[in-house]
PDB file of C-alpha atoms in Angstrom:
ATOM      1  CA  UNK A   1     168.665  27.892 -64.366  1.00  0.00           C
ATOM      2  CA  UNK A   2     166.669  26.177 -67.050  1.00  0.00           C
ATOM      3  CA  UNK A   3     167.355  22.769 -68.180  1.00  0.00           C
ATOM      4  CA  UNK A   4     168.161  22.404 -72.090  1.00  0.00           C
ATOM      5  CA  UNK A   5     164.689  20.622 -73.587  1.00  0.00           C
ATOM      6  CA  UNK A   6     164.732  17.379 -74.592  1.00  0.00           C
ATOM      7  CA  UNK A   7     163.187  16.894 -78.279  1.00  0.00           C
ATOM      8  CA  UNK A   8     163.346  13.397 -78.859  1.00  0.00           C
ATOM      9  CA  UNK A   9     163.389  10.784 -75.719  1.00  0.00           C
ATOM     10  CA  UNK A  10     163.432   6.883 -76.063  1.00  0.00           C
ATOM     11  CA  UNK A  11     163.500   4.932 -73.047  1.00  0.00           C
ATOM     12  CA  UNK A  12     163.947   1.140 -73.729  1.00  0.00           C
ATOM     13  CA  UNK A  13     162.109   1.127 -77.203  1.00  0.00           C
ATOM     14  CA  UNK A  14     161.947  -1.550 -79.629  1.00  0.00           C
ATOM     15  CA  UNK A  15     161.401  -0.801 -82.952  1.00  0.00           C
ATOM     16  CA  UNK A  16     160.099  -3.313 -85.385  1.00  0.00           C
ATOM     17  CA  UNK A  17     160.017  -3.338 -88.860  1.00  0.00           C
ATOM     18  CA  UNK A  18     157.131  -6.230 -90.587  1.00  0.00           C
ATOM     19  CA  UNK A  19     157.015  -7.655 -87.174  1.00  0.00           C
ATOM     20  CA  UNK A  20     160.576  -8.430 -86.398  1.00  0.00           C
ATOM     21  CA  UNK A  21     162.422  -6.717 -84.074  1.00  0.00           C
ATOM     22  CA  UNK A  22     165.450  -5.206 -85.425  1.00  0.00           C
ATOM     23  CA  UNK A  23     166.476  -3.011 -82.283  1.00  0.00           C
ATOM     24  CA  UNK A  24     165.859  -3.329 -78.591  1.00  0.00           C
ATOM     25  CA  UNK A  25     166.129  -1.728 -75.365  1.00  0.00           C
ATOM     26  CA  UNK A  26     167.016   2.189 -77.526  1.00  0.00           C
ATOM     27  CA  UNK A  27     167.468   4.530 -74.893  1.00  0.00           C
ATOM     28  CA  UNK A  28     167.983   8.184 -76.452  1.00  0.00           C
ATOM     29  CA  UNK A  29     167.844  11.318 -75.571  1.00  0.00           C
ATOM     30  CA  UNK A  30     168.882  14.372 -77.818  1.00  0.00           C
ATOM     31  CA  UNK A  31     168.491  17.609 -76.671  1.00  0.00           C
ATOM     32  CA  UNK A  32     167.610  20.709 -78.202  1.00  0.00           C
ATOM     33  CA  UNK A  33     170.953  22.006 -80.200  1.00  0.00           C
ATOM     34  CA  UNK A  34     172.384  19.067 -80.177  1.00  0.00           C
ATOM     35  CA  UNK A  35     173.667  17.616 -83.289  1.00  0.00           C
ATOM     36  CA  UNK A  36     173.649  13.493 -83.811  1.00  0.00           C
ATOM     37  CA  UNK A  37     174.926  10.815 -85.547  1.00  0.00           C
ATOM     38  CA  UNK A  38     173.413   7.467 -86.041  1.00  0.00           C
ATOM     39  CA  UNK A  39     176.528   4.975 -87.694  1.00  0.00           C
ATOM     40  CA  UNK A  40     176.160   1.621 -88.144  1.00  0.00           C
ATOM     41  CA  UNK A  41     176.365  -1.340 -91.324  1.00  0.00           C
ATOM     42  CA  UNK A  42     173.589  -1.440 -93.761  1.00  0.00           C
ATOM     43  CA  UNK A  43     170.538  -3.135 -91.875  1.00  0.00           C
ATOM     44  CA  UNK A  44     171.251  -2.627 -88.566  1.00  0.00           C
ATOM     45  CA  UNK A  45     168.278  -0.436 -87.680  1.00  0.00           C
ATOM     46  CA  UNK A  46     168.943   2.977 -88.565  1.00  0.00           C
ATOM     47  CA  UNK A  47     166.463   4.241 -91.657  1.00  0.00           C
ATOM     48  CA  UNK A  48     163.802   2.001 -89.016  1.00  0.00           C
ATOM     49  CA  UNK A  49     164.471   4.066 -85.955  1.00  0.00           C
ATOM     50  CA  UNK A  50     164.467   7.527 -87.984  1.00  0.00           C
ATOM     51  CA  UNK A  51     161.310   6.149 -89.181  1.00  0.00           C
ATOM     52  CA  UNK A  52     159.998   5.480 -85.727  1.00  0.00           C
ATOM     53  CA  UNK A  53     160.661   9.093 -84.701  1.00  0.00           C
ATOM     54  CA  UNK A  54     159.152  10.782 -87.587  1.00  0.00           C
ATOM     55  CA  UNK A  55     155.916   8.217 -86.885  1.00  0.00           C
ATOM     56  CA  UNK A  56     156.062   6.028 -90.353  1.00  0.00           C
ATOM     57  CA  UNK A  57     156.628   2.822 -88.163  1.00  0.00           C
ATOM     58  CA  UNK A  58     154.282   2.653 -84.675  1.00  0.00           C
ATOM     59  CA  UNK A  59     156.324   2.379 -81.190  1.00  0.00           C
ATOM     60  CA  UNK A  60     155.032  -0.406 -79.939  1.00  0.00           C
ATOM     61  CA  UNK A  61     156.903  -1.391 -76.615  1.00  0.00           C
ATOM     62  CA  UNK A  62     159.035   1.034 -74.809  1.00  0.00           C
ATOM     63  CA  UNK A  63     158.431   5.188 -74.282  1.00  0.00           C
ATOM     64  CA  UNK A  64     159.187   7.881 -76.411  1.00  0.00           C
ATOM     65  CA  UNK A  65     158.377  11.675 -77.520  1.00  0.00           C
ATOM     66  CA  UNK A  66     159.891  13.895 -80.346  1.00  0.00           C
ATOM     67  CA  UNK A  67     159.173  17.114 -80.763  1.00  0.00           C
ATOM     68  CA  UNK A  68     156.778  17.137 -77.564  1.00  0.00           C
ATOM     69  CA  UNK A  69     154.282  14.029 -79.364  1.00  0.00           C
ATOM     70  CA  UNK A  70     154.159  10.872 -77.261  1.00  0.00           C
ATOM     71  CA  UNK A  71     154.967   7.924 -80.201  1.00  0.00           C
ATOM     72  CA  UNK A  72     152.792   5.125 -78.095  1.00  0.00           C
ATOM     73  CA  UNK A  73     150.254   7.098 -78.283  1.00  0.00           C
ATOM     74  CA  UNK A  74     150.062   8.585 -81.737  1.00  0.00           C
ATOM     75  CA  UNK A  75     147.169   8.107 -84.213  1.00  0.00           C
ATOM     76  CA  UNK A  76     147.856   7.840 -88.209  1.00  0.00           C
ATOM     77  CA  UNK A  77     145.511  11.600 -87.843  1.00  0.00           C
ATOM     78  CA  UNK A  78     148.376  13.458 -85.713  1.00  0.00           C
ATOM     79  CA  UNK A  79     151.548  12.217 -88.038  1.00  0.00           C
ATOM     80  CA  UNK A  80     151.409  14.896 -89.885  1.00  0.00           C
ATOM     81  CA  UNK A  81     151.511  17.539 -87.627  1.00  0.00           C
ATOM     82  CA  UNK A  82     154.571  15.700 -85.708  1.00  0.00           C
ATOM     83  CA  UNK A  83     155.744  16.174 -89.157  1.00  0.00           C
ATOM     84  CA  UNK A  84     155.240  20.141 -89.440  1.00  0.00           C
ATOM     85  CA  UNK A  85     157.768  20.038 -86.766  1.00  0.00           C
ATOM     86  CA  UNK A  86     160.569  17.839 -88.305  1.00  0.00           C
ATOM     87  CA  UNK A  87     162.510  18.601 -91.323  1.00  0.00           C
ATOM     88  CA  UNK A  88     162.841  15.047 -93.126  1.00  0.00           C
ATOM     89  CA  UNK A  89     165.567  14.460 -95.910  1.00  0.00           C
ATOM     90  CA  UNK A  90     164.702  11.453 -96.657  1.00  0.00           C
ATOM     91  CA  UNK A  91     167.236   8.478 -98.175  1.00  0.00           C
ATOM     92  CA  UNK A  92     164.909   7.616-101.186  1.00  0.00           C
ATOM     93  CA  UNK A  93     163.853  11.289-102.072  1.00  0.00           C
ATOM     94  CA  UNK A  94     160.339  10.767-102.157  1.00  0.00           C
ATOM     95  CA  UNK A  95     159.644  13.686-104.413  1.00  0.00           C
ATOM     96  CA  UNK A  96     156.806  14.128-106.650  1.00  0.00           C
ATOM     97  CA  UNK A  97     157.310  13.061-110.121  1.00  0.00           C
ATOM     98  CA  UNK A  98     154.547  15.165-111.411  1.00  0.00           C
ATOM     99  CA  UNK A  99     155.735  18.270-109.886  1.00  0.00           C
ATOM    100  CA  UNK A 100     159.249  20.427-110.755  1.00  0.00           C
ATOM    101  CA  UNK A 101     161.738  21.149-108.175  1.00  0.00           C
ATOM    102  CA  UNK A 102     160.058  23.860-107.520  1.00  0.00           C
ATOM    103  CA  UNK A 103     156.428  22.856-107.254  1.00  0.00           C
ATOM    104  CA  UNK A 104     157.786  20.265-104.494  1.00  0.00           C
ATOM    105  CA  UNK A 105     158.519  22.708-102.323  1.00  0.00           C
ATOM    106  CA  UNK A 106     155.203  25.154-102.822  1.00  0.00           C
ATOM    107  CA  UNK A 107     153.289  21.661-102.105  1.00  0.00           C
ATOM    108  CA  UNK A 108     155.301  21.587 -98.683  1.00  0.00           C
ATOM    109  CA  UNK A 109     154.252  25.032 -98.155  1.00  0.00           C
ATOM    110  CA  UNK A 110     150.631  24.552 -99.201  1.00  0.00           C
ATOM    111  CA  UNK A 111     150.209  21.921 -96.813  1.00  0.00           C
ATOM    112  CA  UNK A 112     151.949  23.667 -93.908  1.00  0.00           C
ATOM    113  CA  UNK A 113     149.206  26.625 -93.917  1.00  0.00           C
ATOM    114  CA  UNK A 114     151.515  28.937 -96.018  1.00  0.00           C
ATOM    115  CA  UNK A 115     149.210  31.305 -98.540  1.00  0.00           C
ATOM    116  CA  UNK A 116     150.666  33.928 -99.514  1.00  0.00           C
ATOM    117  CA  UNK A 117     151.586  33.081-103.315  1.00  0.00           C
ATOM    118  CA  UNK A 118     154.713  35.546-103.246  1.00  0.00           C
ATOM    119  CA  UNK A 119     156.211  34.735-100.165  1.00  0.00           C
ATOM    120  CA  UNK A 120     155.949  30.977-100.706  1.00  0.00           C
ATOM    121  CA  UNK A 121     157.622  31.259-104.065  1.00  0.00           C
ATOM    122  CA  UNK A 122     160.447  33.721-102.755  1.00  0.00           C
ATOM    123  CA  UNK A 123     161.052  30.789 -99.786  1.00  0.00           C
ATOM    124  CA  UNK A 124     161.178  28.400-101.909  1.00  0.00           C
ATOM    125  CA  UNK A 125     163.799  30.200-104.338  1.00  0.00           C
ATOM    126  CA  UNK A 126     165.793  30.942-101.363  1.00  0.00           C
ATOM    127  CA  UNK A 127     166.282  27.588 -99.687  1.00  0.00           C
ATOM    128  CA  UNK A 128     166.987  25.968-103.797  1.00  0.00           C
ATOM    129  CA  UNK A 129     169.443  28.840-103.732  1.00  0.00           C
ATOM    130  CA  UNK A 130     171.022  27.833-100.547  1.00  0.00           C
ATOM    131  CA  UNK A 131     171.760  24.305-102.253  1.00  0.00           C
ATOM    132  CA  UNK A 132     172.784  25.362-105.189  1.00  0.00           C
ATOM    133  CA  UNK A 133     169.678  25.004-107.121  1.00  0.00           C
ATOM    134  CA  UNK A 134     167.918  28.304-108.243  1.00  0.00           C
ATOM    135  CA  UNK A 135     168.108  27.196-111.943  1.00  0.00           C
ATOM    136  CA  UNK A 136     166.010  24.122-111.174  1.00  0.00           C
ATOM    137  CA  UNK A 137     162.878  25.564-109.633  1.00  0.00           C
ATOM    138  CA  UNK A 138     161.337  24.939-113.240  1.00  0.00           C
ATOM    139  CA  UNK A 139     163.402  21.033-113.622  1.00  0.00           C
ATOM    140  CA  UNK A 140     161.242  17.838-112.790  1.00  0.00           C
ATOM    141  CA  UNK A 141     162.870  15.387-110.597  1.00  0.00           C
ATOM    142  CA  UNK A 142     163.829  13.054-113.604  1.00  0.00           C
ATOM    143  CA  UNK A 143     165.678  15.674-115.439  1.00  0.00           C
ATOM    144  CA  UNK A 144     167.860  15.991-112.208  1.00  0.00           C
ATOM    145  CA  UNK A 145     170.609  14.205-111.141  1.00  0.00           C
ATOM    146  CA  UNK A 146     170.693  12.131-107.715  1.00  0.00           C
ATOM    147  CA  UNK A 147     172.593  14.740-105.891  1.00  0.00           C
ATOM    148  CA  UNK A 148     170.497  17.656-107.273  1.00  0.00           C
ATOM    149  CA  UNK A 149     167.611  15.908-106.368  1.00  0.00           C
ATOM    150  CA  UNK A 150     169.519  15.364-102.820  1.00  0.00           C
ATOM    151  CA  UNK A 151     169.820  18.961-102.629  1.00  0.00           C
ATOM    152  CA  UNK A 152     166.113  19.565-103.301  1.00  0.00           C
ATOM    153  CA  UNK A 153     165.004  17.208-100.575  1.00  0.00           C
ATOM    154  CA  UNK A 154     167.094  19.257 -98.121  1.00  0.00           C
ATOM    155  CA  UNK A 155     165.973  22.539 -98.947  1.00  0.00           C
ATOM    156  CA  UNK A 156     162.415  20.917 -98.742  1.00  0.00           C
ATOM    157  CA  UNK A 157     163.471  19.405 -95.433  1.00  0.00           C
ATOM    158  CA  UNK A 158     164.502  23.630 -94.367  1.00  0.00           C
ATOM    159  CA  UNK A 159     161.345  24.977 -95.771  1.00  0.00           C
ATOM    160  CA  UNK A 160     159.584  26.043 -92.388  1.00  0.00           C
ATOM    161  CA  UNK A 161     162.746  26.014 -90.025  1.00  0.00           C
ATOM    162  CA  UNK A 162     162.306  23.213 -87.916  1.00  0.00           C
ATOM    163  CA  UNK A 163     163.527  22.640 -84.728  1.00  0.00           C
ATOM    164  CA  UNK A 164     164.446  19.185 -85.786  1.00  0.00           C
ATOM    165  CA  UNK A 165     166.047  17.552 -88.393  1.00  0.00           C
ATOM    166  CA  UNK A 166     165.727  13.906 -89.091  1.00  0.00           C
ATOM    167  CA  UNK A 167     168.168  12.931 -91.926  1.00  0.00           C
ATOM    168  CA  UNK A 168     169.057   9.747 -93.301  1.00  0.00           C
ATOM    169  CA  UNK A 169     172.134   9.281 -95.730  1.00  0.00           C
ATOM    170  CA  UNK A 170     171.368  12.783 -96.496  1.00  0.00           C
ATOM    171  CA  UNK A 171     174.970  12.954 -98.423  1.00  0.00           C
ATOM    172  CA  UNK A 172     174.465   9.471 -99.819  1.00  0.00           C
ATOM    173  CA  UNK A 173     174.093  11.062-103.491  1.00  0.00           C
ATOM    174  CA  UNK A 174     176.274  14.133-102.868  1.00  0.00           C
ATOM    175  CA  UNK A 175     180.252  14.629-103.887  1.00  0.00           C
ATOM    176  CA  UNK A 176     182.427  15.558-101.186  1.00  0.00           C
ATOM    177  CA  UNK A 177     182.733  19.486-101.949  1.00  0.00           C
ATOM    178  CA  UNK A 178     179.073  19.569-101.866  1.00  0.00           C
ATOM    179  CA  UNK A 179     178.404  16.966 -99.022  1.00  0.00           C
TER     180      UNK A 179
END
């Protein structure tokens, strides 16, 4: 009988945000499947460890893997393809200005070896769709509202079906029926 994988392991981490500590001794394991839930008050190390496992702040003491990467070991040259595995929604957005709802997504698509013009556009379409958004392939982020824009940054987060998904406050800006 085979095991269920393990797609993101810490074993006594400490994760450190401008130098300070701000958890110690993390020991996680989620497994593939499982669904998880981080909860805690505002500055108690949650966005930090999220961004630990999607590699925007360095392990430095401590193990850990997601998605089959080793975080001591990672370079700033294999982040992004850690990333082509994770689907990120993350707290702030961080959408392109200069680009409509839609373009946001074909950029994620670009960038993920996608070429086909016609199926990146129909994937895109689909996932705004599946949030509620096919009007706004055409709407720049600053003629959307913070929950529409919420809703963009999940579908963008969906575009290439990841086997994780890394979320944080991802219903911060949503109403409840949506959320």
């Amino acid at each position: 009988m085979n095991p269920i994988p393990t797609v993101i392991r810490l074993e006594k981490a400490v994760v450190r945000q401008q130098g300070r500590a701000v958890l110690e001794q993390v020991d996680l394991s989620v497994f593939e499947g499982e669904m998880v839930y981080l909860v805690g008050k505002t500055g108690s190390g949650k966005s930090s460890l999220l961004k630990t496992l999607y590699g925007d702040l360095p392990l430095l003491e401590g193990s850990g893997s997601v998605a089959g990467f080793d975080l001591r070991s990672l370079k700033p040259a294999e982040v992004p393809f850690l990333r082509r595995k994770l689907g990120i929604v993350f707290q702030d957005f961080n959408l392109l200005g200069d680009r409509t709802a839609g373009e946001n997504l074909l950029f994620v698509l670009r960038a993920t070896g996608w070429e086909d013009r016609e199926k990146m556009r129909a994937r895109a379409m689909e996932l705004l769709g599946r949030v509620g958004l096919a009007e706004a392939f055409d709407r720049f982020p600053h003629e959307l509202s913070g929950g529409e824009q919420q809703r963009v940054v999940i579908a963008r987060a969906l575009l290439n079906e990841p086997k994780i998904i890394l979320a944080d406050e991802p219903t911060g800006h949503l109403d409840p029926d949506t959320s």
